[in-house]
CSV table of C-alpha atoms and ligand atoms in Angstrom, one decimal:
chain,number,residue,atom,x,y,z
A,1069,MET,CA,36.9,-178.4,-27.0
A,1070,LYS,CA,38.7,-181.6,-26.4
A,1071,THR,CA,42.0,-181.7,-24.5
A,1072,THR,CA,44.8,-183.1,-26.5
A,1073,HIS,CA,45.9,-186.6,-25.7
A,1074,GLU,CA,48.7,-188.6,-27.3
A,1075,PRO,CA,47.5,-191.4,-29.6
A,1076,ARG,CA,47.1,-194.7,-27.7
A,1077,PRO,CA,49.4,-197.7,-28.5
A,1078,ALA,CA,48.6,-199.5,-31.8
A,1079,ASP,CA,46.9,-202.6,-30.1
A,1080,GLU,CA,44.6,-200.3,-28.1
A,1081,ARG,CA,43.7,-198.3,-31.2
A,1082,LYS,CA,42.9,-201.4,-33.1
A,1083,ALA,CA,40.7,-202.6,-30.2
A,1084,THR,CA,38.9,-199.2,-30.2
A,1085,TYR,CA,38.2,-199.4,-33.9
A,1086,ASP,CA,36.8,-203.0,-33.4
A,1087,ALA,CA,34.5,-201.6,-30.7
A,1088,VAL,CA,33.4,-198.7,-32.9
A,1089,ARG,CA,32.6,-201.1,-35.7
A,1090,HIS,CA,30.6,-203.3,-33.4
A,1091,ARG,CA,28.6,-200.3,-32.1
A,1092,LEU,CA,28.0,-199.0,-35.7
A,1093,ALA,CA,26.7,-202.4,-36.7
A,1094,ALA,CA,24.3,-202.4,-33.8
A,1095,LEU,CA,23.2,-198.7,-34.3
A,1096,VAL,CA,23.0,-198.4,-38.1
A,1097,GLN,CA,20.2,-200.6,-39.4
A,1098,SER,CA,19.2,-201.5,-42.9
A,1099,ASP,CA,16.5,-198.8,-42.9
A,1100,THR,CA,18.8,-196.1,-41.5
A,1101,ASP,CA,19.1,-193.4,-44.1
A,1102,TRP,CA,22.4,-192.0,-45.5
A,1103,VAL,CA,22.5,-188.8,-43.4
A,1104,ALA,CA,21.7,-190.6,-40.1
A,1105,ALA,CA,24.4,-193.2,-41.0
A,1106,MET,CA,27.0,-190.6,-41.6
A,1107,ALA,CA,26.1,-188.7,-38.4
A,1108,THR,CA,26.4,-191.9,-36.4
A,1109,VAL,CA,29.8,-192.8,-37.9
A,1110,ALA,CA,31.1,-189.2,-37.1
A,1111,CYS,CA,29.8,-189.4,-33.6
A,1112,GLU,CA,31.1,-192.8,-32.8
A,1113,LEU,CA,34.6,-192.1,-34.1
A,1114,HIS,CA,34.9,-188.7,-32.6
A,1115,SER,CA,33.8,-190.0,-29.1
A,1116,ALA,CA,36.1,-193.0,-29.3
A,1117,PHE,CA,39.4,-191.2,-29.9
A,1118,ASP,CA,40.6,-188.3,-27.6
A,1119,ASN,CA,42.9,-187.0,-30.3
A,1120,PHE,CA,40.2,-186.6,-33.0
A,1121,HIS,CA,39.3,-182.9,-33.0
A,1122,TRP,CA,37.2,-182.7,-36.1
A,1123,THR,CA,35.5,-185.8,-37.5
A,1124,GLY,CA,33.0,-185.8,-40.3
A,1125,PHE,CA,32.0,-185.8,-43.9
A,1126,TYR,CA,32.1,-183.7,-47.0
A,1127,ARG,CA,29.5,-185.0,-49.5
A,1128,THR,CA,29.5,-184.8,-53.3
A,1129,VAL,CA,26.5,-182.5,-54.0
A,1130,SER,CA,27.2,-181.8,-57.7
A,1131,GLU,CA,29.8,-182.5,-60.2
A,1132,ASN,CA,33.2,-181.8,-58.7
A,1133,HIS,CA,31.7,-180.0,-55.7
A,1134,LEU,CA,31.8,-181.1,-52.0
A,1135,GLN,CA,29.7,-179.7,-49.3
A,1136,VAL,CA,30.0,-180.3,-45.6
A,1137,GLY,CA,27.9,-183.1,-44.1
A,1138,PRO,CA,27.4,-184.5,-40.6
A,1139,TYR,CA,30.4,-183.8,-38.3
A,1140,GLN,CA,31.6,-183.3,-34.8
A,1141,GLY,CA,34.0,-180.6,-33.7
A,1142,GLY,CA,34.4,-176.9,-34.4
A,1143,HIS,CA,32.9,-175.4,-37.5
A,1144,GLY,CA,34.0,-176.7,-40.9
A,1145,CYS,CA,34.1,-174.7,-44.1
A,1146,ILE,CA,31.0,-175.3,-46.2
A,1147,ASP,CA,32.1,-175.7,-49.8
A,1148,ILE,CA,35.1,-177.4,-51.3
A,1149,ALA,CA,35.8,-177.9,-55.0
A,1150,PHE,CA,37.3,-181.1,-56.2
A,1151,GLY,CA,41.1,-180.6,-56.4
A,1152,ARG,CA,41.1,-178.0,-53.6
A,1153,GLY,CA,42.6,-178.7,-50.2
A,1154,VAL,CA,43.1,-182.1,-48.8
A,1155,CYS,CA,39.5,-183.1,-49.0
A,1156,GLY,CA,39.1,-181.9,-52.6
A,1157,THR,CA,42.3,-183.6,-53.7
A,1158,ALA,CA,41.3,-186.9,-52.0
A,1159,ALA,CA,38.0,-186.6,-53.8
A,1160,LYS,CA,39.5,-185.8,-57.2
A,1161,GLU,CA,42.1,-188.5,-57.0
A,1162,ARG,CA,39.9,-191.0,-55.2
A,1163,ARG,CA,42.6,-191.9,-52.7
A,1164,THR,CA,43.3,-191.7,-49.0
A,1165,ILE,CA,45.6,-188.8,-48.0
A,1166,ARG,CA,47.3,-189.0,-44.6
A,1167,LEU,CA,49.3,-186.0,-43.5
A,1168,ASP,CA,51.6,-185.9,-40.4
A,1169,ASP,CA,51.8,-182.1,-40.8
A,1170,VAL,CA,49.2,-180.2,-42.8
A,1171,SER,CA,51.6,-177.3,-43.3
A,1172,ALA,CA,53.5,-179.5,-45.8
A,1173,PHE,CA,50.5,-179.9,-48.1
A,1174,PRO,CA,50.2,-177.0,-50.5
A,1175,GLY,CA,46.6,-175.6,-50.5
A,1176,HIS,CA,45.5,-177.1,-47.2
A,1177,ILE,CA,42.3,-175.4,-46.1
A,1178,ALA,CA,42.7,-174.4,-42.5
A,1179,CYS,CA,39.2,-174.6,-40.9
A,1180,SER,CA,40.9,-174.5,-37.5
A,1181,SER,CA,44.3,-172.9,-36.8
A,1182,THR,CA,45.1,-175.7,-34.3
A,1183,THR,CA,44.9,-178.6,-36.8
A,1184,VAL,CA,48.3,-180.2,-37.3
A,1185,SER,CA,47.6,-183.7,-38.8
A,1186,GLU,CA,44.8,-184.9,-41.0
A,1187,ILE,CA,43.5,-188.0,-42.8
A,1188,VAL,CA,40.9,-188.0,-45.6
A,1189,VAL,CA,39.3,-191.2,-46.9
A,1190,PRO,CA,37.2,-191.4,-50.1
A,1191,VAL,CA,33.7,-193.0,-49.6
A,1192,MET,CA,32.4,-194.8,-52.7
A,1193,ASN,CA,28.9,-196.2,-53.2
A,1194,ARG,CA,28.0,-199.6,-54.7
A,1195,ASP,CA,28.3,-198.2,-58.2
A,1196,GLY,CA,31.8,-196.9,-57.6
A,1197,HIS,CA,30.8,-193.2,-57.5
A,1198,LEU,CA,32.5,-191.0,-54.9
A,1199,VAL,CA,29.7,-189.9,-52.7
A,1200,ALA,CA,31.7,-188.3,-49.8
A,1201,VAL,CA,35.0,-188.1,-48.1
A,1202,LEU,CA,35.5,-188.9,-44.4
A,1203,ASP,CA,37.8,-186.3,-42.9
A,1204,VAL,CA,39.5,-186.5,-39.5
A,1205,ASP,CA,41.7,-183.7,-38.1
A,1206,SER,CA,44.0,-183.7,-35.0
A,1207,ASP,CA,45.8,-181.1,-33.0
A,1208,LEU,CA,48.7,-183.5,-32.6
A,1209,ARG,CA,51.5,-184.0,-35.1
A,1210,ALA,CA,51.4,-187.4,-36.9
A,1211,ALA,CA,48.3,-188.5,-35.0
A,1212,PHE,CA,47.3,-191.0,-37.7
A,1213,SER,CA,49.1,-194.2,-38.8
A,1214,GLU,CA,48.5,-197.1,-41.1
A,1215,ILE,CA,46.0,-198.5,-38.6
A,1216,ASP,CA,43.9,-195.4,-39.0
A,1217,THR,CA,44.2,-195.6,-42.8
A,1218,SER,CA,43.0,-199.2,-43.0
A,1219,GLU,CA,40.3,-198.9,-40.3
A,1220,LEU,CA,38.8,-195.6,-41.6
A,1221,GLU,CA,38.9,-197.1,-45.2
A,1222,ARG,CA,37.1,-200.1,-43.9
A,1223,ILE,CA,34.4,-198.0,-42.2
A,1224,GLY,CA,34.1,-195.8,-45.3
A,1225,SER,CA,33.7,-198.8,-47.5
A,1226,TRP,CA,31.0,-200.3,-45.2
A,1227,LEU,CA,29.2,-197.0,-45.1
A,1228,GLY,CA,29.4,-196.3,-48.8
A,1229,ARG,CA,28.4,-199.8,-50.0
A,1230,GLY,CA,25.6,-200.2,-47.5
A,1231,TRP,CA,24.0,-196.8,-47.0
A,1232,ALA,CA,25.0,-194.3,-49.6
A,1233,PRO,CA,22.5,-193.5,-52.4
A,1234,VAL,CA,23.2,-195.2,-55.7
B,2777,SME,N1,41.5,-179.2,-44.0
B,2777,SME,C1,40.5,-179.6,-45.0
B,2777,SME,C2,39.3,-178.8,-45.0
B,2777,SME,C3,38.2,-179.3,-44.1
B,2777,SME,S1,38.4,-179.0,-42.5
B,2777,SME,O1,39.7,-179.5,-42.0
B,2777,SME,C4,37.2,-179.5,-41.5
B,2777,SME,C5,41.1,-179.5,-46.4
B,2777,SME,O2,42.2,-179.0,-46.6
B,2777,SME,O3,40.5,-180.0,-47.3
């Protein structure tokens, strides 16, 4: 279990995301498969930020149905229907949802009682199909900012357009 650290200042966070993207570009090759690519993204993000307590993916496995994918952190629930919880709502509405306090979101699915803030980013493939969502949880209130939104969306887009099945 990670100890909780305050989010670093904005410029440091931006530099950390830059370093994560450079490592991902070196690690994830054109012949890397989809699961290996997701696992590497989850690992690199989770290792880079002290305040990320759950970092990983829920994949679209059938119509309107997400199932957990590669992740780092404590156990995640296995199945989420589109429209349920933060992940299912982000999947259904194909939009990023960033919450300073998950208790304010009706229907939030609490995989861990210590989670306070959360961000969920849709991952689309080259055909524009939603193939997964990238979910990051933190034990800190308001751990995520516009920087996290834009940087995680950038990573999600890179992953979905380059590695997701079409
Ligand atoms: N909190 C999420 C469920 C996934 S776990 O946080 C890993 C949700 O409400 O969709």
